[in-house]
Amino acid sequence: QVQLVESGGGLGQPGGSLRLSCKISGSIRHINHIAWYRQAPGQQRDLVASIASTGRIDYEESVKGRFTVSRDSAWNTVYLQMNNLQPEDTAVYYCHAEAMAGGNYYHTHYWGQGTQVTVSS
């Protein structure tokens, strides 16, 4: 009912930048929020940034001032601009949506397949 496809991952240098995209499609009637999570090997999946339909934007403390989440006006794509990358940013990054879709009258959680970000010199 909701498809999320991440792209833009790859190898980044310390201090460098990458931009992730999350393409959103499906029979969506309402989006509560879209979020970016990341999961490093052996670690839990943690919230990085989120953008809500209310306009509220939140960031995990370690990425404040370095990462920026944004979206296009139609909620077709959500972006994560990552600047001043650090080795500890290395992880698989996942797009997550809380959305009402199809014949449902409640919001459900959806996940993309993830994109690998590796920060190394």
Short mmCIF file of N, CA and C in Angstrom, two decimals:
data_model
loop_
_atom_site.label_atom_id
_atom_site.label_comp_id
_atom_site.label_asym_id
_atom_site.label_seq_id
_atom_site.Cartn_x
_atom_site.Cartn_y
_atom_site.Cartn_z
N GLN A 1 0.82 -1.21 0.00
CA GLN A 1 0.00 0.00 0.00
C GLN A 1 0.85 1.26 0.00
N VAL A 2 2.00 1.20 0.68
CA VAL A 2 2.96 2.30 0.67
C VAL A 2 4.31 1.71 0.36
N GLN A 3 4.96 2.27 -0.65
CA GLN A 3 6.31 1.83 -1.00
C GLN A 3 7.29 2.96 -0.71
N LEU A 4 8.39 2.61 -0.08
CA LEU A 4 9.44 3.56 0.24
C LEU A 4 10.73 3.03 -0.38
N VAL A 5 11.37 3.81 -1.20
CA VAL A 5 12.60 3.38 -1.86
C VAL A 5 13.69 4.40 -1.58
N GLU A 6 14.70 3.98 -0.85
CA GLU A 6 15.82 4.86 -0.53
C GLU A 6 16.88 4.80 -1.62
N SER A 7 17.58 5.90 -1.78
CA SER A 7 18.72 5.95 -2.70
C SER A 7 19.68 7.03 -2.21
N GLY A 8 20.87 7.04 -2.78
CA GLY A 8 21.83 8.08 -2.46
C GLY A 8 22.92 7.66 -1.50
N GLY A 9 22.85 6.45 -0.99
CA GLY A 9 23.90 5.99 -0.10
C GLY A 9 25.19 5.70 -0.85
N GLY A 10 26.21 5.36 -0.11
CA GLY A 10 27.49 5.05 -0.73
C GLY A 10 28.63 5.39 0.21
N LEU A 11 29.78 5.62 -0.39
CA LEU A 11 30.97 5.93 0.38
C LEU A 11 31.15 7.44 0.46
N GLY A 12 31.27 7.95 1.68
CA GLY A 12 31.52 9.35 1.88
C GLY A 12 32.79 9.54 2.69
N GLN A 13 33.45 10.65 2.47
CA GLN A 13 34.68 10.95 3.20
C GLN A 13 34.36 11.72 4.47
N PRO A 14 35.17 11.55 5.52
CA PRO A 14 34.99 12.37 6.71
C PRO A 14 35.01 13.85 6.35
N GLY A 15 34.01 14.57 6.83
CA GLY A 15 33.88 15.97 6.48
C GLY A 15 33.11 16.21 5.20
N GLY A 16 32.82 15.17 4.48
CA GLY A 16 32.11 15.29 3.22
C GLY A 16 30.60 15.26 3.38
N SER A 17 29.91 15.14 2.25
CA SER A 17 28.44 15.19 2.25
C SER A 17 27.86 14.08 1.38
N LEU A 18 26.67 13.67 1.75
CA LEU A 18 25.86 12.79 0.95
C LEU A 18 24.41 13.24 1.11
N ARG A 19 23.60 12.97 0.09
CA ARG A 19 22.17 13.25 0.20
C ARG A 19 21.40 11.98 -0.08
N LEU A 20 20.60 11.58 0.86
CA LEU A 20 19.72 10.44 0.71
C LEU A 20 18.35 10.90 0.25
N SER A 21 17.71 10.06 -0.56
CA SER A 21 16.34 10.32 -0.99
C SER A 21 15.47 9.14 -0.63
N CYS A 22 14.24 9.42 -0.27
CA CYS A 22 13.24 8.39 -0.01
C CYS A 22 12.05 8.69 -0.91
N LYS A 23 11.88 7.86 -1.94
CA LYS A 23 10.76 8.05 -2.86
C LYS A 23 9.55 7.33 -2.29
N ILE A 24 8.45 8.05 -2.20
CA ILE A 24 7.23 7.54 -1.55
C ILE A 24 6.15 7.34 -2.60
N SER A 25 5.53 6.16 -2.61
CA SER A 25 4.45 5.91 -3.56
C SER A 25 3.43 4.97 -2.93
N GLY A 26 2.27 4.89 -3.57
CA GLY A 26 1.22 4.01 -3.09
C GLY A 26 -0.09 4.74 -2.96
N SER A 27 -1.08 4.00 -2.48
CA SER A 27 -2.42 4.55 -2.33
C SER A 27 -2.54 5.25 -0.97
N ILE A 28 -1.85 6.34 -0.85
CA ILE A 28 -1.73 7.05 0.44
C ILE A 28 -2.82 8.08 0.58
N ARG A 29 -3.47 8.07 1.73
CA ARG A 29 -4.50 9.08 1.97
C ARG A 29 -4.00 10.15 2.94
N HIS A 30 -3.09 9.78 3.83
CA HIS A 30 -2.56 10.78 4.76
C HIS A 30 -1.23 10.27 5.33
N ILE A 31 -0.30 11.19 5.47
CA ILE A 31 0.98 10.89 6.08
C ILE A 31 1.08 11.64 7.41
N ASN A 32 1.36 10.93 8.48
CA ASN A 32 1.62 11.60 9.76
C ASN A 32 3.03 12.15 9.78
N HIS A 33 3.99 11.30 9.46
CA HIS A 33 5.37 11.75 9.38
C HIS A 33 6.20 10.75 8.58
N ILE A 34 7.33 11.25 8.10
CA ILE A 34 8.36 10.43 7.47
C ILE A 34 9.62 10.60 8.31
N ALA A 35 10.31 9.52 8.56
CA ALA A 35 11.51 9.59 9.39
C ALA A 35 12.65 8.81 8.75
N TRP A 36 13.84 9.22 9.11
CA TRP A 36 15.04 8.47 8.75
C TRP A 36 15.58 7.82 10.02
N TYR A 37 15.86 6.51 9.92
CA TYR A 37 16.50 5.76 10.98
C TYR A 37 17.82 5.23 10.45
N ARG A 38 18.69 4.84 11.34
CA ARG A 38 19.92 4.18 10.92
C ARG A 38 20.26 3.05 11.88
N GLN A 39 20.94 2.06 11.33
CA GLN A 39 21.33 0.90 12.12
C GLN A 39 22.75 0.50 11.75
N ALA A 40 23.63 0.62 12.72
CA ALA A 40 25.02 0.19 12.54
C ALA A 40 25.11 -1.29 12.90
N PRO A 41 26.13 -1.99 12.42
CA PRO A 41 26.27 -3.42 12.71
C PRO A 41 26.26 -3.69 14.21
N GLY A 42 25.42 -4.62 14.63
CA GLY A 42 25.35 -4.99 16.03
C GLY A 42 24.62 -4.01 16.91
N GLN A 43 24.05 -2.97 16.31
CA GLN A 43 23.36 -1.93 17.08
C GLN A 43 21.87 -1.94 16.78
N GLN A 44 21.11 -1.28 17.63
CA GLN A 44 19.68 -1.15 17.37
C GLN A 44 19.44 -0.08 16.34
N ARG A 45 18.26 -0.09 15.78
CA ARG A 45 17.88 0.92 14.80
C ARG A 45 17.44 2.18 15.56
N ASP A 46 18.08 3.29 15.24
CA ASP A 46 17.83 4.54 15.96
C ASP A 46 17.28 5.61 15.03
N LEU A 47 16.43 6.46 15.59
CA LEU A 47 15.89 7.59 14.85
C LEU A 47 16.98 8.62 14.59
N VAL A 48 17.04 9.11 13.37
CA VAL A 48 17.99 10.15 12.99
C VAL A 48 17.29 11.49 12.85
N ALA A 49 16.21 11.50 12.09
CA ALA A 49 15.48 12.75 11.84
C ALA A 49 14.07 12.40 11.40
N SER A 50 13.15 13.32 11.68
CA SER A 50 11.78 13.11 11.23
C SER A 50 11.16 14.43 10.82
N ILE A 51 10.20 14.34 9.89
CA ILE A 51 9.47 15.50 9.43
C ILE A 51 7.99 15.13 9.42
N ALA A 52 7.20 15.95 10.09
CA ALA A 52 5.79 15.64 10.28
C ALA A 52 4.91 16.50 9.37
N SER A 53 3.68 16.04 9.18
CA SER A 53 2.74 16.81 8.37
C SER A 53 2.38 18.13 9.03
N THR A 54 2.61 18.23 10.34
CA THR A 54 2.36 19.49 11.05
C THR A 54 3.45 20.52 10.77
N GLY A 55 4.56 20.05 10.18
CA GLY A 55 5.71 20.92 9.95
C GLY A 55 6.81 20.72 10.97
N ARG A 56 6.52 19.96 12.01
CA ARG A 56 7.54 19.73 13.05
C ARG A 56 8.67 18.89 12.48
N ILE A 57 9.88 19.29 12.82
CA ILE A 57 11.09 18.56 12.42
C ILE A 57 11.90 18.27 13.67
N ASP A 58 12.38 17.04 13.79
CA ASP A 58 13.19 16.64 14.93
C ASP A 58 14.46 15.95 14.45
N TYR A 59 15.52 16.13 15.23
CA TYR A 59 16.80 15.50 14.93
C TYR A 59 17.36 14.81 16.17
N GLU A 60 18.04 13.71 15.93
CA GLU A 60 18.82 13.08 16.98
C GLU A 60 19.97 14.02 17.32
N GLU A 61 20.35 14.05 18.59
CA GLU A 61 21.30 15.06 19.05
C GLU A 61 22.61 15.08 18.28
N SER A 62 23.14 13.93 17.93
CA SER A 62 24.47 13.89 17.31
C SER A 62 24.50 14.39 15.87
N VAL A 63 23.33 14.55 15.26
CA VAL A 63 23.31 15.01 13.87
C VAL A 63 22.82 16.45 13.74
N LYS A 64 22.41 17.05 14.86
CA LYS A 64 21.94 18.43 14.80
C LYS A 64 23.03 19.35 14.27
N GLY A 65 22.66 20.21 13.33
CA GLY A 65 23.62 21.12 12.74
C GLY A 65 24.39 20.52 11.57
N ARG A 66 24.28 19.21 11.38
CA ARG A 66 24.98 18.56 10.28
C ARG A 66 24.01 17.97 9.25
N PHE A 67 22.90 17.43 9.71
CA PHE A 67 21.92 16.79 8.83
C PHE A 67 20.69 17.68 8.71
N THR A 68 20.08 17.64 7.53
CA THR A 68 18.85 18.38 7.30
C THR A 68 17.85 17.48 6.58
N VAL A 69 16.66 17.38 7.15
CA VAL A 69 15.60 16.61 6.50
C VAL A 69 14.64 17.59 5.83
N SER A 70 14.20 17.22 4.64
CA SER A 70 13.27 18.09 3.89
C SER A 70 12.41 17.21 3.00
N ARG A 71 11.41 17.82 2.39
CA ARG A 71 10.52 17.06 1.51
C ARG A 71 10.06 17.96 0.39
N ASP A 72 9.55 17.33 -0.67
CA ASP A 72 8.91 18.13 -1.70
C ASP A 72 7.47 18.39 -1.26
N SER A 73 6.81 19.29 -1.95
CA SER A 73 5.50 19.76 -1.50
C SER A 73 4.43 18.68 -1.56
N ALA A 74 4.60 17.70 -2.41
CA ALA A 74 3.58 16.66 -2.59
C ALA A 74 3.85 15.40 -1.77
N TRP A 75 4.86 15.43 -0.92
CA TRP A 75 5.26 14.24 -0.15
C TRP A 75 5.62 13.08 -1.09
N ASN A 76 6.16 13.39 -2.27
CA ASN A 76 6.62 12.32 -3.14
C ASN A 76 8.01 11.84 -2.77
N THR A 77 8.82 12.74 -2.24
CA THR A 77 10.19 12.41 -1.88
C THR A 77 10.59 13.17 -0.62
N VAL A 78 11.27 12.47 0.26
CA VAL A 78 11.85 13.08 1.45
C VAL A 78 13.36 12.91 1.36
N TYR A 79 14.07 13.95 1.74
CA TYR A 79 15.53 13.96 1.60
C TYR A 79 16.20 14.02 2.97
N LEU A 80 17.41 13.51 3.02
CA LEU A 80 18.26 13.70 4.19
C LEU A 80 19.62 14.18 3.68
N GLN A 81 19.87 15.46 3.85
CA GLN A 81 21.16 16.04 3.48
C GLN A 81 22.10 15.84 4.65
N MET A 82 23.19 15.16 4.41
CA MET A 82 24.15 14.85 5.48
C MET A 82 25.47 15.55 5.17
N ASN A 83 25.82 16.51 6.00
CA ASN A 83 27.06 17.26 5.84
C ASN A 83 28.02 16.94 6.98
N ASN A 84 29.27 17.28 6.77
CA ASN A 84 30.30 17.04 7.79
C ASN A 84 30.20 15.60 8.32
N LEU A 85 30.19 14.66 7.39
CA LEU A 85 30.05 13.26 7.76
C LEU A 85 31.18 12.81 8.67
N GLN A 86 30.84 11.93 9.58
CA GLN A 86 31.80 11.37 10.52
C GLN A 86 31.78 9.84 10.41
N PRO A 87 32.88 9.17 10.74
CA PRO A 87 32.88 7.70 10.65
C PRO A 87 31.74 7.05 11.45
N GLU A 88 31.32 7.68 12.53
CA GLU A 88 30.24 7.11 13.34
C GLU A 88 28.88 7.24 12.67
N ASP A 89 28.82 7.93 11.54
CA ASP A 89 27.57 7.99 10.77
C ASP A 89 27.41 6.74 9.89
N THR A 90 28.41 5.90 9.84
CA THR A 90 28.34 4.68 9.04
C THR A 90 27.23 3.77 9.55
N ALA A 91 26.31 3.42 8.67
CA ALA A 91 25.15 2.62 9.05
C ALA A 91 24.31 2.36 7.81
N VAL A 92 23.33 1.47 7.95
CA VAL A 92 22.28 1.37 6.95
C VAL A 92 21.19 2.36 7.35
N TYR A 93 20.81 3.20 6.41
CA TYR A 93 19.80 4.22 6.67
C TYR A 93 18.46 3.77 6.08
N TYR A 94 17.43 3.84 6.91
CA TYR A 94 16.11 3.39 6.52
C TYR A 94 15.12 4.55 6.52
N CYS A 95 14.26 4.56 5.55
CA CYS A 95 13.14 5.50 5.51
C CYS A 95 11.93 4.83 6.15
N HIS A 96 11.22 5.57 6.96
CA HIS A 96 10.05 5.07 7.67
C HIS A 96 8.89 6.03 7.48
N ALA A 97 7.71 5.48 7.29
CA ALA A 97 6.51 6.31 7.16
C ALA A 97 5.43 5.83 8.11
N GLU A 98 4.75 6.78 8.71
CA GLU A 98 3.52 6.48 9.44
C GLU A 98 2.40 7.08 8.60
N ALA A 99 1.61 6.23 7.96
CA ALA A 99 0.68 6.73 6.95
C ALA A 99 -0.61 5.92 6.94
N MET A 100 -1.65 6.57 6.43
CA MET A 100 -2.95 5.92 6.22
C MET A 100 -3.05 5.63 4.74
N ALA A 101 -3.27 4.39 4.37
CA ALA A 101 -3.24 4.03 2.96
C ALA A 101 -4.27 2.95 2.65
N GLY A 102 -4.58 2.85 1.36
CA GLY A 102 -5.51 1.82 0.92
C GLY A 102 -6.87 1.99 1.57
N GLY A 103 -7.45 0.87 2.00
CA GLY A 103 -8.76 0.89 2.64
C GLY A 103 -8.70 1.06 4.14
N ASN A 104 -7.49 1.31 4.68
CA ASN A 104 -7.36 1.45 6.13
C ASN A 104 -7.85 2.80 6.63
N TYR A 105 -8.39 2.82 7.83
CA TYR A 105 -8.77 4.08 8.48
C TYR A 105 -7.95 4.30 9.73
N TYR A 106 -6.72 3.80 9.69
CA TYR A 106 -5.77 4.01 10.76
C TYR A 106 -4.39 4.11 10.13
N HIS A 107 -3.45 4.68 10.90
CA HIS A 107 -2.10 4.83 10.39
C HIS A 107 -1.28 3.58 10.67
N THR A 108 -0.46 3.23 9.72
CA THR A 108 0.38 2.04 9.80
C THR A 108 1.83 2.45 9.54
N HIS A 109 2.74 1.64 10.06
CA HIS A 109 4.16 1.91 9.87
C HIS A 109 4.68 1.16 8.64
N TYR A 110 5.47 1.85 7.85
CA TYR A 110 6.07 1.26 6.66
C TYR A 110 7.57 1.54 6.66
N TRP A 111 8.33 0.61 6.09
CA TRP A 111 9.79 0.75 6.04
C TRP A 111 10.29 0.53 4.62
N GLY A 112 11.35 1.26 4.28
CA GLY A 112 12.06 0.98 3.05
C GLY A 112 13.08 -0.13 3.27
N GLN A 113 13.81 -0.45 2.21
CA GLN A 113 14.75 -1.56 2.28
C GLN A 113 16.10 -1.14 2.84
N GLY A 114 16.34 0.15 2.92
CA GLY A 114 17.59 0.65 3.48
C GLY A 114 18.64 0.93 2.42
N THR A 115 19.52 1.85 2.75
CA THR A 115 20.65 2.17 1.89
C THR A 115 21.90 2.32 2.77
N GLN A 116 22.99 1.73 2.31
CA GLN A 116 24.22 1.73 3.11
C GLN A 116 24.97 3.05 2.96
N VAL A 117 25.36 3.61 4.08
CA VAL A 117 26.24 4.78 4.09
C VAL A 117 27.51 4.38 4.84
N THR A 118 28.63 4.55 4.18
CA THR A 118 29.93 4.25 4.79
C THR A 118 30.78 5.50 4.74
N VAL A 119 31.28 5.92 5.89
CA VAL A 119 32.12 7.10 5.97
C VAL A 119 33.52 6.66 6.34
N SER A 120 34.42 6.85 5.40
CA SER A 120 35.79 6.38 5.59
C SER A 120 36.71 7.13 4.65
N SER A 121 37.94 7.32 5.09
CA SER A 121 38.95 7.94 4.22
C SER A 121 39.75 6.86 3.50
#
